């Protein structure tokens, strides 16, 4: 019986191994054909319009949940390890709910990101924003405010009530004073939201007129966009400066 049974067992074993190989091959094929594995790196946008389109397309994916998570693998890490050429510079708030890399569905080496309370700007921040366009040819700057900004609310109440904030928080209040003044002039049902939007448009306008950035804007090599992020929907609304 043993001699008669061995061939059958060998046949069953061979068949099982063959089936397993087919199954593994099928799994491998499925992984290779998945969007994450087969997607090739996109060329870096070199014009303001192309960079703006790339960002807004990413935000549409964020809103819909159809994310690509581009440029977030070891190959990308190695590619940008020695050199970077980000296509966009984002000045946004420190708020934990507004990470630019996520809400624009970008990856390693795609964006320069500066984050300050209420997009408050000073010399160091301005220099950081200038860095991309002036050293890497970055064609797009986005000043990104957002809904229910705590920094703007705190600054608004501090100025309104004449009560300075403690420590260096007062520097944020001082930086946001022009936005407060504009919000008071404009009025509206929600003065804090009005002030948050004013901060975006005023900051973007100042950067657009910056003595070092203005020549790049004038020749069409750079666009400075003011935008506003909805915490409720995830959508980025363009306020000014779209190329």
mmCIF file of C-alpha atoms in Angstrom, residues 45-189:
data_model
loop_
_atom_site.group_PDB
_atom_site.id
_atom_site.type_symbol
_atom_site.label_atom_id
_atom_site.label_comp_id
_atom_site.label_asym_id
_atom_site.label_seq_id
_atom_site.Cartn_x
_atom_site.Cartn_y
_atom_site.Cartn_z
ATOM 1 C CA UNK A 45 4.998 71.764 -12.701
ATOM 2 C CA UNK A 46 7.135 74.648 -13.915
ATOM 3 C CA UNK A 47 4.504 77.358 -14.441
ATOM 4 C CA UNK A 48 2.184 79.034 -11.933
ATOM 5 C CA UNK A 49 -0.901 77.714 -13.739
ATOM 6 C CA UNK A 50 0.367 74.127 -13.808
ATOM 7 C CA UNK A 51 1.398 74.229 -10.154
ATOM 8 C CA UNK A 52 -1.944 75.705 -9.158
ATOM 9 C CA UNK A 53 -3.811 73.016 -11.096
ATOM 10 C CA UNK A 54 -1.733 70.288 -9.433
ATOM 11 C CA UNK A 55 -2.562 71.637 -5.980
ATOM 12 C CA UNK A 56 -6.271 72.086 -6.621
ATOM 13 C CA UNK A 57 -6.579 68.642 -8.197
ATOM 14 C CA UNK A 58 -5.023 67.245 -5.036
ATOM 15 C CA UNK A 59 -7.527 69.117 -2.902
ATOM 16 C CA UNK A 60 -10.397 67.690 -4.955
ATOM 17 C CA UNK A 61 -9.080 64.224 -4.146
ATOM 18 C CA UNK A 62 -8.895 65.165 -0.466
ATOM 19 C CA UNK A 63 -12.512 66.294 -0.486
ATOM 20 C CA UNK A 64 -13.751 63.177 -2.265
ATOM 21 C CA UNK A 65 -11.494 60.757 -0.393
ATOM 22 C CA UNK A 66 -10.049 59.446 -3.667
ATOM 23 C CA UNK A 67 -6.455 59.980 -2.524
ATOM 24 C CA UNK A 68 -3.341 59.011 -4.460
ATOM 25 C CA UNK A 69 -0.746 59.609 -1.703
ATOM 26 C CA UNK A 70 1.875 60.493 -4.334
ATOM 27 C CA UNK A 71 5.612 60.653 -3.707
ATOM 28 C CA UNK A 72 5.495 58.955 -0.312
ATOM 29 C CA UNK A 73 7.611 55.836 -0.766
ATOM 30 C CA UNK A 74 11.296 54.925 -0.287
ATOM 31 C CA UNK A 75 12.029 55.545 -3.971
ATOM 32 C CA UNK A 76 10.846 59.139 -3.641
ATOM 33 C CA UNK A 77 12.794 59.532 -0.422
ATOM 34 C CA UNK A 78 15.966 58.482 -2.201
ATOM 35 C CA UNK A 79 15.228 60.670 -5.205
ATOM 36 C CA UNK A 80 14.949 63.873 -3.177
ATOM 37 C CA UNK A 81 17.569 63.021 -0.559
ATOM 38 C CA UNK A 82 20.291 65.064 -2.270
ATOM 39 C CA UNK A 83 18.257 67.757 -4.026
ATOM 40 C CA UNK A 84 14.775 69.246 -3.967
ATOM 41 C CA UNK A 85 12.676 71.324 -6.348
ATOM 42 C CA UNK A 86 9.267 71.869 -4.728
ATOM 43 C CA UNK A 87 6.607 73.233 -7.073
ATOM 44 C CA UNK A 88 4.740 75.181 -4.390
ATOM 45 C CA UNK A 89 5.284 77.226 -1.227
ATOM 46 C CA UNK A 90 2.471 77.242 1.331
ATOM 47 C CA UNK A 91 2.122 79.733 4.164
ATOM 48 C CA UNK A 92 -0.567 78.379 6.459
ATOM 49 C CA UNK A 93 -1.679 78.355 10.076
ATOM 50 C CA UNK A 94 -0.222 76.098 12.775
ATOM 51 C CA UNK A 95 -3.663 74.532 13.301
ATOM 52 C CA UNK A 96 -3.388 70.740 13.601
ATOM 53 C CA UNK A 97 -6.416 70.300 11.329
ATOM 54 C CA UNK A 98 -4.842 72.067 8.361
ATOM 55 C CA UNK A 99 -1.737 70.133 7.204
ATOM 56 C CA UNK A 100 -1.013 71.344 3.636
ATOM 57 C CA UNK A 101 0.677 68.139 2.492
ATOM 58 C CA UNK A 102 -2.476 66.163 3.307
ATOM 59 C CA UNK A 103 -5.204 68.498 2.152
ATOM 60 C CA UNK A 104 -3.437 68.963 -1.197
ATOM 61 C CA UNK A 105 -2.585 65.221 -1.432
ATOM 62 C CA UNK A 106 1.126 65.820 -2.065
ATOM 63 C CA UNK A 107 4.304 64.053 -0.955
ATOM 64 C CA UNK A 108 8.005 64.347 -0.213
ATOM 65 C CA UNK A 109 9.751 67.171 -2.026
ATOM 66 C CA UNK A 110 6.565 68.703 -3.423
ATOM 67 C CA UNK A 111 6.021 71.699 -1.122
ATOM 68 C CA UNK A 112 7.857 74.211 0.997
ATOM 69 C CA UNK A 113 5.632 74.737 4.038
ATOM 70 C CA UNK A 114 5.707 77.634 6.499
ATOM 71 C CA UNK A 115 3.218 77.575 9.386
ATOM 72 C CA UNK A 116 2.558 80.387 11.844
ATOM 73 C CA UNK A 117 -0.372 81.319 14.065
ATOM 74 C CA UNK A 118 -2.978 82.989 11.853
ATOM 75 C CA UNK A 119 -0.420 83.168 9.010
ATOM 76 C CA UNK A 120 1.312 85.940 10.949
ATOM 77 C CA UNK A 121 4.238 87.333 8.958
ATOM 78 C CA UNK A 122 7.549 88.831 10.035
ATOM 79 C CA UNK A 123 10.991 89.131 8.411
ATOM 80 C CA UNK A 124 12.015 85.510 9.051
ATOM 81 C CA UNK A 125 8.691 84.186 7.760
ATOM 82 C CA UNK A 126 8.828 86.419 4.697
ATOM 83 C CA UNK A 127 12.373 85.248 4.010
ATOM 84 C CA UNK A 128 11.217 81.645 4.289
ATOM 85 C CA UNK A 129 8.425 82.284 1.791
ATOM 86 C CA UNK A 130 10.887 83.978 -0.579
ATOM 87 C CA UNK A 131 13.293 81.042 -0.405
ATOM 88 C CA UNK A 132 11.501 78.743 -2.875
ATOM 89 C CA UNK A 133 10.846 81.236 -5.671
ATOM 90 C CA UNK A 134 14.248 82.888 -5.318
ATOM 91 C CA UNK A 135 16.429 79.772 -5.024
ATOM 92 C CA UNK A 136 14.475 76.900 -6.580
ATOM 93 C CA UNK A 137 12.300 78.611 -9.147
ATOM 94 C CA UNK A 138 9.156 77.593 -7.251
ATOM 95 C CA UNK A 139 6.334 79.052 -9.378
ATOM 96 C CA UNK A 140 3.535 79.237 -6.799
ATOM 97 C CA UNK A 141 2.952 80.675 -3.327
ATOM 98 C CA UNK A 142 -0.316 80.013 -1.500
ATOM 99 C CA UNK A 143 -1.351 81.879 1.633
ATOM 100 C CA UNK A 144 -3.849 79.529 3.252
ATOM 101 C CA UNK A 145 -6.209 80.675 5.974
ATOM 102 C CA UNK A 146 -8.932 78.515 7.441
ATOM 103 C CA UNK A 147 -12.323 78.340 9.077
ATOM 104 C CA UNK A 148 -12.586 78.820 12.863
ATOM 105 C CA UNK A 149 -8.985 79.929 13.290
ATOM 106 C CA UNK A 150 -8.165 80.042 16.987
ATOM 107 C CA UNK A 151 -5.236 82.400 16.533
ATOM 108 C CA UNK A 152 -7.367 84.905 14.634
ATOM 109 C CA UNK A 153 -10.137 84.659 17.233
ATOM 110 C CA UNK A 154 -7.691 85.250 20.081
ATOM 111 C CA UNK A 155 -6.158 88.240 18.268
ATOM 112 C CA UNK A 156 -9.589 89.672 17.452
ATOM 113 C CA UNK A 157 -10.741 89.479 21.077
ATOM 114 C CA UNK A 158 -7.435 90.869 22.366
ATOM 115 C CA UNK A 159 -7.626 93.938 20.135
ATOM 116 C CA UNK A 160 -11.362 94.429 20.648
ATOM 117 C CA UNK A 161 -11.131 94.227 24.431
ATOM 118 C CA UNK A 162 -7.773 95.997 24.763
ATOM 119 C CA UNK A 163 -6.263 93.044 26.622
ATOM 120 C CA UNK A 164 -2.783 92.011 25.431
ATOM 121 C CA UNK A 165 -2.020 88.310 25.236
ATOM 122 C CA UNK A 166 0.788 86.883 27.381
ATOM 123 C CA UNK A 167 4.348 86.349 26.236
ATOM 124 C CA UNK A 168 5.155 86.246 22.543
ATOM 125 C CA UNK A 169 1.521 85.579 21.667
ATOM 126 C CA UNK A 170 1.193 89.342 21.549
ATOM 127 C CA UNK A 171 3.459 89.352 18.470
ATOM 128 C CA UNK A 172 0.725 87.440 16.630
ATOM 129 C CA UNK A 173 -1.828 90.015 17.716
ATOM 130 C CA UNK A 174 0.362 92.833 16.425
ATOM 131 C CA UNK A 175 0.890 91.092 13.085
ATOM 132 C CA UNK A 176 -2.874 90.597 12.661
ATOM 133 C CA UNK A 177 -3.825 94.194 13.490
ATOM 134 C CA UNK A 178 -4.294 95.232 9.819
ATOM 135 C CA UNK A 179 -6.671 92.305 9.279
ATOM 136 C CA UNK A 180 -8.626 93.340 12.364
ATOM 137 C CA UNK A 181 -8.892 96.908 11.076
ATOM 138 C CA UNK A 182 -10.176 95.686 7.716
ATOM 139 C CA UNK A 183 -12.703 93.386 9.365
ATOM 140 C CA UNK A 184 -14.042 96.276 11.423
ATOM 141 C CA UNK A 185 -14.457 98.365 8.274
ATOM 142 C CA UNK A 186 -16.210 95.557 6.412
ATOM 143 C CA UNK A 187 -18.494 94.477 9.237
ATOM 144 C CA UNK A 188 -20.514 91.313 8.756
ATOM 145 C CA UNK A 189 -22.268 88.709 10.864
#
